[in-house]
Coordinates of C-alpha atoms in Angstrom, one line a residue:
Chain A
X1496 CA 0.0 0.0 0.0
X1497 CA 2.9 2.4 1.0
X1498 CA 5.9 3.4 -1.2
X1499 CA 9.0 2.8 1.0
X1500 CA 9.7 5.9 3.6
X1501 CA 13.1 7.3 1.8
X1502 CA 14.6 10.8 2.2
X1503 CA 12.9 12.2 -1.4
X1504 CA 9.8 12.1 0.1
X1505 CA 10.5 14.6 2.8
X1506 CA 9.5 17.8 2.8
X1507 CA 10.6 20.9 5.3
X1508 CA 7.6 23.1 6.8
X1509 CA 10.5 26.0 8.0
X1510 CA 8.6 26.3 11.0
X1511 CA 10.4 23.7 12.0
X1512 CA 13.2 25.4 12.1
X1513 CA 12.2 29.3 12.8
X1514 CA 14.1 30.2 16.0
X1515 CA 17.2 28.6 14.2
X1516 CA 17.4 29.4 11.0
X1517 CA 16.2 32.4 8.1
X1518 CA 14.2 31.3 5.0
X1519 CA 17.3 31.2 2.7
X1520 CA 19.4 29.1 5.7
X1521 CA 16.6 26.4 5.2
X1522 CA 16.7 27.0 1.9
X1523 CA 20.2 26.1 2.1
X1524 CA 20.0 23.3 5.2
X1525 CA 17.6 21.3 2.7
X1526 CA 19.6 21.2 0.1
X1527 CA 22.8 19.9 2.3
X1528 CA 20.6 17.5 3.0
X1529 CA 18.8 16.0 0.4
X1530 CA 15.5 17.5 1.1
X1531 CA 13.6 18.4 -2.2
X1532 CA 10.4 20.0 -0.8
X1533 CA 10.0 22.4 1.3
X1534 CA 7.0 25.1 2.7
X1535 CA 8.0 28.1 3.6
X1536 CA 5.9 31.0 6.0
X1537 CA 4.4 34.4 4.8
X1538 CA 6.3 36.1 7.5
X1539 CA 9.5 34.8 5.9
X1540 CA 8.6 36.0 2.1
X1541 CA 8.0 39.2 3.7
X1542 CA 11.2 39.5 5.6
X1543 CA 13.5 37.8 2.7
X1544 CA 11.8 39.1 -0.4
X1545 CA 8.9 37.1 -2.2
X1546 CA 11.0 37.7 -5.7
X1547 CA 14.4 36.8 -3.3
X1548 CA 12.8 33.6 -2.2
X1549 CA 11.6 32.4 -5.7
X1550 CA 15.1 32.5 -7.2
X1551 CA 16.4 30.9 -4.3
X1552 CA 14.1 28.1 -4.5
X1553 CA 14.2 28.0 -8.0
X1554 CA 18.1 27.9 -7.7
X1555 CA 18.4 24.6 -5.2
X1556 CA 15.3 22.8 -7.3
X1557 CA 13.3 22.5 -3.9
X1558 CA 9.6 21.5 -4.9
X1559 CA 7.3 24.1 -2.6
X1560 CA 4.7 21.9 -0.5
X1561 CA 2.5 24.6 0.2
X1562 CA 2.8 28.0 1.4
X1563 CA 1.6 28.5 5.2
X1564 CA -0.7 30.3 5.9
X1565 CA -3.7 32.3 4.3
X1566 CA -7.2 32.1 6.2
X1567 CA -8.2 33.8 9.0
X1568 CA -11.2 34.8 8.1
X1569 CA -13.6 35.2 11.3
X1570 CA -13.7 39.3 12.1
X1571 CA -15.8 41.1 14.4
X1572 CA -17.3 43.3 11.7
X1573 CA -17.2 43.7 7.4
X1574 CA -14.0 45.9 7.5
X1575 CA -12.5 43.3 9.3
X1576 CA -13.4 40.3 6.6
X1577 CA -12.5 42.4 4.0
X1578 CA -9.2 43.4 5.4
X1579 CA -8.5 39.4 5.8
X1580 CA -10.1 38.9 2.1
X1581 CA -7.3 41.3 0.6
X1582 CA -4.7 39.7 2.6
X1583 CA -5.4 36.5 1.3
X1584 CA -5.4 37.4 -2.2
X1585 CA -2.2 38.8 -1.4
X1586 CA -1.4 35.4 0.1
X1587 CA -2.4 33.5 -3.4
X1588 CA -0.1 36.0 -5.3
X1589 CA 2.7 34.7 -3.3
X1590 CA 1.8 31.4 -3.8
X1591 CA 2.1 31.8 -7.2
X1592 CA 5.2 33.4 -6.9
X1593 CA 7.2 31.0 -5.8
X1594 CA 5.9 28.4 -7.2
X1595 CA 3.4 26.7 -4.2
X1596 CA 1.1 23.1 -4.4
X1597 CA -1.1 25.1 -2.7
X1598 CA -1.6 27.8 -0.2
X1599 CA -2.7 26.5 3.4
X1600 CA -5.2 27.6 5.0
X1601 CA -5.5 28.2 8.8
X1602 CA -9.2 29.0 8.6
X1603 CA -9.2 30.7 12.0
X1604 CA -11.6 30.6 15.0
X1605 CA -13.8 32.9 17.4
X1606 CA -13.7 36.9 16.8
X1607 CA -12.5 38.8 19.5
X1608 CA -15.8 38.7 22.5
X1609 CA -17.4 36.1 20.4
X1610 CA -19.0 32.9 21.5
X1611 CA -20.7 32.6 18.1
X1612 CA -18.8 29.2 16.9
X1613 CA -21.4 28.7 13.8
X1614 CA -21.7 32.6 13.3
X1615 CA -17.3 31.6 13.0
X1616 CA -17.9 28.8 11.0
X1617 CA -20.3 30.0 8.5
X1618 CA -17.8 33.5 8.2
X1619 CA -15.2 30.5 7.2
X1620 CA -17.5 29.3 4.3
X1621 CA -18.5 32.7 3.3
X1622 CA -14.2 33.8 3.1
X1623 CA -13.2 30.5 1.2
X1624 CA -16.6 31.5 -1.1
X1625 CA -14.8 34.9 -1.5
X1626 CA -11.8 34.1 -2.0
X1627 CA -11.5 31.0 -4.5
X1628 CA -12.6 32.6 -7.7
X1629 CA -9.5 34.6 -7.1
X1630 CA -7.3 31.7 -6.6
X1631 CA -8.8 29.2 -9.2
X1632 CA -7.5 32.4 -11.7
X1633 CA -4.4 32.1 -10.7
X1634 CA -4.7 28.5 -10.6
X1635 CA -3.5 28.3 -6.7
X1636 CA -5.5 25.5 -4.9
X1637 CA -6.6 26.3 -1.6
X1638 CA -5.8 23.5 1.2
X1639 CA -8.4 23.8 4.4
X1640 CA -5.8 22.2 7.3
X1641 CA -8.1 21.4 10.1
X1642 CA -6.6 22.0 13.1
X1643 CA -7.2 19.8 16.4
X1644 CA -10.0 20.9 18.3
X1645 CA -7.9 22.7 21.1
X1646 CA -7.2 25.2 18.6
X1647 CA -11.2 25.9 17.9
X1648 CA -11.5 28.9 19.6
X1649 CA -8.4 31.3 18.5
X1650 CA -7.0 29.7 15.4
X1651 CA -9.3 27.1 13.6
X1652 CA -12.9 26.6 13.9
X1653 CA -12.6 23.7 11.2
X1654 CA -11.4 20.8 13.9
X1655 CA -12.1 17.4 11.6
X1656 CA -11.7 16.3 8.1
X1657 CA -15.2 15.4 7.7
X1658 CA -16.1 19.6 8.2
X1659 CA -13.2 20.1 5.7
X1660 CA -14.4 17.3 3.5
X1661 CA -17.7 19.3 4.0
X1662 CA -16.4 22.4 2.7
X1663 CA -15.3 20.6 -0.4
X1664 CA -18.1 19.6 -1.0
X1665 CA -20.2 22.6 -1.3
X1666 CA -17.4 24.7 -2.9
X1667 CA -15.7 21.9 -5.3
X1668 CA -12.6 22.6 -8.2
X1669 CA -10.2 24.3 -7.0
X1670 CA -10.7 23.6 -2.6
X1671 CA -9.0 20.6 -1.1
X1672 CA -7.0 19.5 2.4
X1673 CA -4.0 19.7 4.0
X1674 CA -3.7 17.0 6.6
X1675 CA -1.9 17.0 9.6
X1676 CA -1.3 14.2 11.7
X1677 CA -0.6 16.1 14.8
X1678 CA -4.5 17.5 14.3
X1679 CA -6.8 14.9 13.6
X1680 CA -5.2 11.3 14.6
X1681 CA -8.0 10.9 17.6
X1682 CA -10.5 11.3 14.9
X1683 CA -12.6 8.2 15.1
X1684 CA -13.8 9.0 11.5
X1685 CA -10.3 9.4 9.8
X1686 CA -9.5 6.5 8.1
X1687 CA -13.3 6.6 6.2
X1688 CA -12.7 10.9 6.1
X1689 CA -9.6 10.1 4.2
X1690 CA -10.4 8.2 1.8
X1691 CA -13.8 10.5 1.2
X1692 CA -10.9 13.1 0.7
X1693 CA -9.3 11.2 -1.7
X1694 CA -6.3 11.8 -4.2
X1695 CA -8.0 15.0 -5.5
X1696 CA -8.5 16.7 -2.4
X1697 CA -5.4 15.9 -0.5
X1698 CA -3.1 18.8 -1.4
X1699 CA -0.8 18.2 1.4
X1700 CA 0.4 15.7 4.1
X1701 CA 2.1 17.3 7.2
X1702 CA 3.8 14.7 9.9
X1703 CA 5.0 15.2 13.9
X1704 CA 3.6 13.5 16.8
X1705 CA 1.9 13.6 19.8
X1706 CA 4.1 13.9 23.4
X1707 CA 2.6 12.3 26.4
X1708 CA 2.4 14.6 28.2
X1709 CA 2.0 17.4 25.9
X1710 CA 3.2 20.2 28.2
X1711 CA 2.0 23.1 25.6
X1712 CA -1.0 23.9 23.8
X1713 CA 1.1 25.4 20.9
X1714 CA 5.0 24.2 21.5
X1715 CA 5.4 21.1 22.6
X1716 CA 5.0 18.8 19.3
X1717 CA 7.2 16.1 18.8
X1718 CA 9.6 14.5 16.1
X1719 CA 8.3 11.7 14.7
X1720 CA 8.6 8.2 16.9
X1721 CA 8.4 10.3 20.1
X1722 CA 5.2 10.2 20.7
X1723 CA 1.5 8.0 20.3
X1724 CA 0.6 8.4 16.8
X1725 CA 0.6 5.5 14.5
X1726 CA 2.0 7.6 11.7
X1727 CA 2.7 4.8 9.6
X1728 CA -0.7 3.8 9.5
X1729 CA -2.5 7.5 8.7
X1730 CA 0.4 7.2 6.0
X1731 CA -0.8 4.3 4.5
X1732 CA -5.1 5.9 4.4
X1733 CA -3.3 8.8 3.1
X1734 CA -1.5 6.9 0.2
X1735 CA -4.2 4.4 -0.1
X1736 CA -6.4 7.1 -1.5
X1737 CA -3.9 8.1 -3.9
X1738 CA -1.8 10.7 -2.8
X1739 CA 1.4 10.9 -3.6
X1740 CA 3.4 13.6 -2.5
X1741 CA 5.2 14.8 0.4
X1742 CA 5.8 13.7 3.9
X1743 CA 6.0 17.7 5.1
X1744 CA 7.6 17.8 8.6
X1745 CA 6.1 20.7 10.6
X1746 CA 7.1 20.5 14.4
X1747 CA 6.8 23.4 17.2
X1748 CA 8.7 22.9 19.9
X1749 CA 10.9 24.9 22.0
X1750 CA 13.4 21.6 22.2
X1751 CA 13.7 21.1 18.5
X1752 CA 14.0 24.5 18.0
X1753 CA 17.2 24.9 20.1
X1754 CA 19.1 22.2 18.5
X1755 CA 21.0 23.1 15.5
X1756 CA 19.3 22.7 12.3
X1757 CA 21.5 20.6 10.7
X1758 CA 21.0 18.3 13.5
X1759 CA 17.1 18.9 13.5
X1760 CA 16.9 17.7 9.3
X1761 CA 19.6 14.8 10.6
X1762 CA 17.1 13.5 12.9
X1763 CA 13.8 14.2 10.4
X1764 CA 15.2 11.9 7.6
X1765 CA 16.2 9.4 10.3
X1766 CA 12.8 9.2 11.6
X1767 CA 11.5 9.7 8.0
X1768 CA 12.6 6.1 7.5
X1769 CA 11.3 4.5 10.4
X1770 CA 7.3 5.8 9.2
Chain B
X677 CA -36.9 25.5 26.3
X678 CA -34.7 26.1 29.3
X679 CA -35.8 26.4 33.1
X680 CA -34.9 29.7 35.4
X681 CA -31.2 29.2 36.2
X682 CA -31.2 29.2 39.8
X683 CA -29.1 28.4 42.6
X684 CA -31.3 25.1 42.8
X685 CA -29.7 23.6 40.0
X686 CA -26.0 23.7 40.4
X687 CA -24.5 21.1 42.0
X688 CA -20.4 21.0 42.7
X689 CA -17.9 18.6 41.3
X690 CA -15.5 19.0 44.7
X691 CA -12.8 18.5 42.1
X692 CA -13.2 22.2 41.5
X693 CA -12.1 22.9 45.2
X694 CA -9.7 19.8 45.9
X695 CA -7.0 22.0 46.8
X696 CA -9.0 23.7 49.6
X697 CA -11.4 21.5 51.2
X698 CA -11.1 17.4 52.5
X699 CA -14.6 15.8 51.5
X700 CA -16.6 16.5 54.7
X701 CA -15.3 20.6 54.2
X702 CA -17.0 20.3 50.8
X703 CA -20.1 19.3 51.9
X704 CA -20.6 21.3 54.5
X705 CA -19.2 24.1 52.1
X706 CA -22.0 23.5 49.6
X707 CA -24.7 22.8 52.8
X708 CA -23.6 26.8 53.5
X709 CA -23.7 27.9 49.9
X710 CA -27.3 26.4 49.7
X711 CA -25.8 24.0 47.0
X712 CA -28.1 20.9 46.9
X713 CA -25.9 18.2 44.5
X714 CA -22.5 17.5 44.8
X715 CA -20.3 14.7 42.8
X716 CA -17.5 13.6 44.7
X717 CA -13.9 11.5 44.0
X718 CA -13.4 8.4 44.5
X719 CA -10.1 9.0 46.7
X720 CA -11.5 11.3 48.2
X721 CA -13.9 8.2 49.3
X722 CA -10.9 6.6 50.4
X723 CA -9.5 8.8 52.5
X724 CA -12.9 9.6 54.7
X725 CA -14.5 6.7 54.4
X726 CA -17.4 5.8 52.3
X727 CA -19.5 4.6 54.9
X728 CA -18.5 8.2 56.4
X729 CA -19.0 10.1 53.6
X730 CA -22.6 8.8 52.7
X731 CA -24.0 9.6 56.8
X732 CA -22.7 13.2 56.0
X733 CA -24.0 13.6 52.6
X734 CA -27.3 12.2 53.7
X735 CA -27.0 14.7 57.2
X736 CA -26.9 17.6 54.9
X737 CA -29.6 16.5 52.5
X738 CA -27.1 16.4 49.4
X739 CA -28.3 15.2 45.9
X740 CA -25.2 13.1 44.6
X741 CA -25.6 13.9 41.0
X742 CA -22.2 11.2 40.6
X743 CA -19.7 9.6 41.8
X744 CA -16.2 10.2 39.9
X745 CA -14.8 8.2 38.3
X746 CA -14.4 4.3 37.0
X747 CA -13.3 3.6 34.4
X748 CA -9.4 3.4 32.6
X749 CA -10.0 0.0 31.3
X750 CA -7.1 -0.6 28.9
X751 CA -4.3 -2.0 30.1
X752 CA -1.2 -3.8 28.7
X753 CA -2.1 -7.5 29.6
X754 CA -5.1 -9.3 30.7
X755 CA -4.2 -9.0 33.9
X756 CA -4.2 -5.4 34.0
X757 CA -7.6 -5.6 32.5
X758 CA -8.5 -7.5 35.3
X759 CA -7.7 -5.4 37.8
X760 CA -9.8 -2.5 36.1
X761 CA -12.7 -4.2 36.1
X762 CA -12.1 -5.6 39.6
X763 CA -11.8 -1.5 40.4
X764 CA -14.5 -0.3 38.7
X765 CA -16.8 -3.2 40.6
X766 CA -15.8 -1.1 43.5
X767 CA -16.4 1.9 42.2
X768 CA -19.6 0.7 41.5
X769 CA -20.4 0.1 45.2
X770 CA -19.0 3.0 46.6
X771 CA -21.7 4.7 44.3
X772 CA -24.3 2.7 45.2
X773 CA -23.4 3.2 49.1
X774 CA -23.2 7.0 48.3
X775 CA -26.1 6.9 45.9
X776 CA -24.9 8.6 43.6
X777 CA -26.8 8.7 40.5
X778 CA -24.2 7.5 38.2
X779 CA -21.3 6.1 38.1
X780 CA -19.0 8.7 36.0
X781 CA -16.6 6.5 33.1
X782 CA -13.7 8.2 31.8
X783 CA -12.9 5.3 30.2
X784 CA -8.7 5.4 29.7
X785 CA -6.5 6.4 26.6
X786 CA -3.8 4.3 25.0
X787 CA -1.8 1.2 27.4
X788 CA 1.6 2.5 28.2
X789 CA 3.8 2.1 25.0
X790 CA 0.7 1.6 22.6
X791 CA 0.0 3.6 19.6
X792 CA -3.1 1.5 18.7
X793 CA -6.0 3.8 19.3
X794 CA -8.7 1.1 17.6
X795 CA -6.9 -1.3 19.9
X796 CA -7.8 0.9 22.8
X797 CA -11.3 1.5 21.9
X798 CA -12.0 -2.2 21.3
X799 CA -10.8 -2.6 24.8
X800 CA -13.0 0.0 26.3
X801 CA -16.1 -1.9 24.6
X802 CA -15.2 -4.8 25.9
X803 CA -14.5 -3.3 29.5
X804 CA -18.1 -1.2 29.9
X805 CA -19.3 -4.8 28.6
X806 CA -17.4 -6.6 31.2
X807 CA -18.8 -4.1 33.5
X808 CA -22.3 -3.5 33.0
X809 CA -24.1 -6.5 33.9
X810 CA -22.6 -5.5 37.6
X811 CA -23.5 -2.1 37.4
X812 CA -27.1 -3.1 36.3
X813 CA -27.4 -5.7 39.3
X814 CA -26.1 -3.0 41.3
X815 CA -28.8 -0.2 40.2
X816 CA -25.7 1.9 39.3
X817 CA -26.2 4.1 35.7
X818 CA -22.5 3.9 33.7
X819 CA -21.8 7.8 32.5
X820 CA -19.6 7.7 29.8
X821 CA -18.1 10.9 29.7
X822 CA -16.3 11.6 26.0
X823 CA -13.5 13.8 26.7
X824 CA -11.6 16.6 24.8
X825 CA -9.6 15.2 21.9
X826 CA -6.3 16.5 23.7
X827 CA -7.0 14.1 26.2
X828 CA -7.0 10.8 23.9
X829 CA -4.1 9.7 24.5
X830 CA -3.7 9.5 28.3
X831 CA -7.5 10.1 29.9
X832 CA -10.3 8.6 27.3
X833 CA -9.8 7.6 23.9
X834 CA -13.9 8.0 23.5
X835 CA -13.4 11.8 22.2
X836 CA -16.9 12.8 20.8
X837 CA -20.5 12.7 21.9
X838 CA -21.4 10.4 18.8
X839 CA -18.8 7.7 20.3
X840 CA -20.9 7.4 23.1
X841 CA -24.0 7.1 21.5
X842 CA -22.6 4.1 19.5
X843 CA -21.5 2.8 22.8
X844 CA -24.8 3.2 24.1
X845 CA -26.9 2.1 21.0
X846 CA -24.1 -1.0 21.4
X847 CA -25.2 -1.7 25.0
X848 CA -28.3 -0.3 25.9
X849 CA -30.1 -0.5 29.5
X850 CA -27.4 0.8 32.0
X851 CA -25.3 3.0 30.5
X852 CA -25.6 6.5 29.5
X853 CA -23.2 9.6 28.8
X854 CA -22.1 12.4 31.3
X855 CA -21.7 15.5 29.2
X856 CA -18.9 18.1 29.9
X857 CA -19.0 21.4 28.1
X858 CA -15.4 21.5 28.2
X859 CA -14.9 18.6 26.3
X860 CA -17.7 19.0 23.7
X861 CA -18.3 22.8 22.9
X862 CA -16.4 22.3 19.8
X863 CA -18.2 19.6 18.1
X864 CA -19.9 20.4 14.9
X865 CA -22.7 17.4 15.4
X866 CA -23.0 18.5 19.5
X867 CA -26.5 19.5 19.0
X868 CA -27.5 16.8 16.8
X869 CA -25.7 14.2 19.0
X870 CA -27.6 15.5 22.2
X871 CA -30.9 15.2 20.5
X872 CA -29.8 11.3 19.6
X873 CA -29.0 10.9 23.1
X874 CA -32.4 12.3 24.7
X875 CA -33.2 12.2 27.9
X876 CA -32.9 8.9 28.7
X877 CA -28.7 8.9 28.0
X878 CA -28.2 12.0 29.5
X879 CA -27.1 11.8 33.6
X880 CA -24.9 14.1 34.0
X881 CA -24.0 18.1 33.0
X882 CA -21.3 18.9 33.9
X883 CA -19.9 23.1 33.7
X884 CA -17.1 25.1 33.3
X885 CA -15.3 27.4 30.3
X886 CA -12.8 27.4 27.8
X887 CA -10.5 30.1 28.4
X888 CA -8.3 31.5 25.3
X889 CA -5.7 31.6 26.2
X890 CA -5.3 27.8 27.5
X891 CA -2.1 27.9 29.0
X892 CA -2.6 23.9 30.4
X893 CA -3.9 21.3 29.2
X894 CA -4.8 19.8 32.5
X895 CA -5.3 23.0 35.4
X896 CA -6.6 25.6 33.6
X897 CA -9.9 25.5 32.7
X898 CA -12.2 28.7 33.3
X899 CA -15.1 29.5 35.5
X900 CA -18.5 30.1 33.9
X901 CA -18.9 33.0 32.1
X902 CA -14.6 33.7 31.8
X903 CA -14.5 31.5 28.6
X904 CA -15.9 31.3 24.7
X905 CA -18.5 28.4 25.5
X906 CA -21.5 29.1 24.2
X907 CA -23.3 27.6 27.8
X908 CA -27.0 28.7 28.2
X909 CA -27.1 27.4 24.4
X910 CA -25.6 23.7 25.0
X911 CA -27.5 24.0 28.1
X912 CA -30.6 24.5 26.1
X913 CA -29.7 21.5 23.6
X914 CA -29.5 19.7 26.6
X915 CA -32.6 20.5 28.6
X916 CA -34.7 20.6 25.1
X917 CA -33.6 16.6 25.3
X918 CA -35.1 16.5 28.6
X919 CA -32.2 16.6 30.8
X920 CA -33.9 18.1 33.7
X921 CA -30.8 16.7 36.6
X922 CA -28.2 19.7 38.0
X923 CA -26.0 21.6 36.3
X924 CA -22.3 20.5 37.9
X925 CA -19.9 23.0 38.1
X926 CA -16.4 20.6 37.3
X927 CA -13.0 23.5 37.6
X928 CA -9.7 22.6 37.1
X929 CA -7.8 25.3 37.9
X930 CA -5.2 26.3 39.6
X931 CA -6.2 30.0 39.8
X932 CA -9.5 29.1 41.4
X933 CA -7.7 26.1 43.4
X934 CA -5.7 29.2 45.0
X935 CA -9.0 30.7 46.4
X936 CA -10.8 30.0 49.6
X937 CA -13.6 27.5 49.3
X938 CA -16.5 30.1 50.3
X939 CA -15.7 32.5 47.4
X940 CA -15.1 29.8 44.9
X941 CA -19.0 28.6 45.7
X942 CA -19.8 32.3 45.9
X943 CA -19.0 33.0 42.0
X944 CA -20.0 29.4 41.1
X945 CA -23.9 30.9 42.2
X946 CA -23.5 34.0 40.8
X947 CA -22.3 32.6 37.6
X948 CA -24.6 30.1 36.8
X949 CA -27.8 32.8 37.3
X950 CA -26.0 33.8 33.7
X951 CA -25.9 30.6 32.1

């Protein structure tokens, strides 16, 4: 069911790496070692240069998983969803730019004073509405990554792949998911959610693991093996429904992040191997 | 659809003042708040005495809306298996000697060193199986209680409401499903899944508030009203199914551990007038 686990299919999410290292440094870590994909953050472009990062991409021949993150679409009032609206177009001209599968989207959760989780929800529906004309133009697919429930009320009000699934859908071409172990491996609906995703939908495949105990809401992920998820089995629904890209390795945590990065990507393939 | 909050309703998990008061300071705590249910621990059983503890609850006139908790039933061997069920017979009789009016499940996450999450819930089927034909001699409701997601791994592997209903359509008469705000609020099918579990299921309701930000995943949990929970309208789901039973205020937190018992019940009244 599973092609074998072998350092090309790794990719490197940079926030892996963000206390350690600059977007061209993992630009440059990835090529010294052997990792052809990679998915950098907006906050990076900005700081490096969108044009800047392009080349430099371009230059190493990484493949660009995804860009992280557009989204955010919940606001307390209109000005507010606009504002979000622009920035995401901004966020699919990037994407474009250098070259993205897709751009990721972190959908987000309850507006500031807000208790209104539908109200949230259904300003989610109404933003990816908005907002994919513009990006089936440019011919950037969105990716909905639903993010585990502890994150529904300040960054994600999408919490399962069947709600993402949902959103598919009703909005079809052009919308589809980027799946993260790390938020939906309690799902008991995953393996049957996966394959109603299926090969068209899954845009992106993003690996860590869950730490018992997990002694952060936000930075305390782990590196693969170190925790309780059966990666190798969400691997194989994920591959078993056709997709065939990259493993992306996305992990916050305050002790990965002040190892070296060399040492960090030395450890990912490792561990790439072993799921 | 809902009654007139009143002070008539609540009832206190002591959990939410463990840190302050013994057992027998709890009860009489909620006996001067004019609280009328109360749901206490199992060790707490242990250290005062369950004979004890059910002449003082019955002295003050207490309601014992439940008695926490049985359940952890997967283990790493038969024999640890055993020895669950073995404990959850007693918990079974400490809650019929308290008379309680269920017996609260949070039904274990993953055996040391396991990553098999089916595994795990196969085991908890066959443990509230194992279980129930005891608990139904007894006169003792099972509660399942699904908890958060972030808890999966270590507390309860049965993560959402609809789990709970399959385990109940799986085992009928005797078991039913204590529902915690906290662990639910974010559930897309919540009202839907309340109104499959009717009034019937439903034996406990248990209160508190997400706060944002969570800064634990264990001890900080926020006090009605200091949160994003939508309560009065999961309240309303609930009491439209024909929950009529308390409404238990369940706190862990470590800022309201820190305050005295008095004021802790104080805002607990004052609180649930709002929700």
């Amino acid at each position: 069911m599973s092609r074998p686990a072998t350092r090309e299919l790794l990719a490197l999410n940079t926030a892996t790496v963000r206390e350690q290292w600059t977007l061209p440094e993992a630009i440059e870590g990835c090529a010294r070692a052997g990792i052809r994909g990679i998915a950098p953050w907006r906050d990076q472009l900005a700081e490096y240069g969108t044009a800047n990062a392009a080349r430099l991409l371009r230059a190493h021949g990484l493949d660009v998983t995804g860009l992280c993150r557009g989204g955010m679409f919940p606001a307390a009032d209109a000005a507010g969803r606009q504002r979000a609206l622009d920035d995401n177009r901004r966020a699919v001209d990037e994407a474009v730019a250098i070259a993205a599968r897709c751009l990721v989207l972190v959908v987000g959760g309850l507006p500031p004073g807000s208790r209104d989780l539908a109200g949230a929800r259904g300003q989610v529906s109404d933003g990816i509405g908005a907002l994919l004309e513009y990006a089936r133009s440019a011919g950037m697919p969105l990716a909905i990554e639903p993010l585990h429930p502890m994150y529904a009320a300040d960054r994600a009000c999408v919490n399962t792949l069947a709600q993402a699934n949902d959103l598919c859908d009703e909005f079809g071409a052009g919308l589809g998911i980027a799946l993260d172990v790390y938020h939906v491996w309690w799902d008991p609906a995953l393996a049957a959610e996966i394959r109603r995703a299926g090969r068209s939908r899954l845009l992106a495949f993003h690996l860590c693991d869950w730490l018992v105990p997990t002694r952060d809401l936000l930075t305390d992920r782990g590196m693969m093996g170190d925790g309780v998820i059966d990666i190798a089995q969400i691997r194989g629904w994920v591959e078993a429904a056709g997709y065939d890209g990259y493993c992306e390795v996305e992990i916050f945590s305050r002790d990965w992040w002040a190892r070296p990065g060399d040492e960090v990507l030395r450890v990912c393939c490792e561990r790439i191997l072993r799921c």
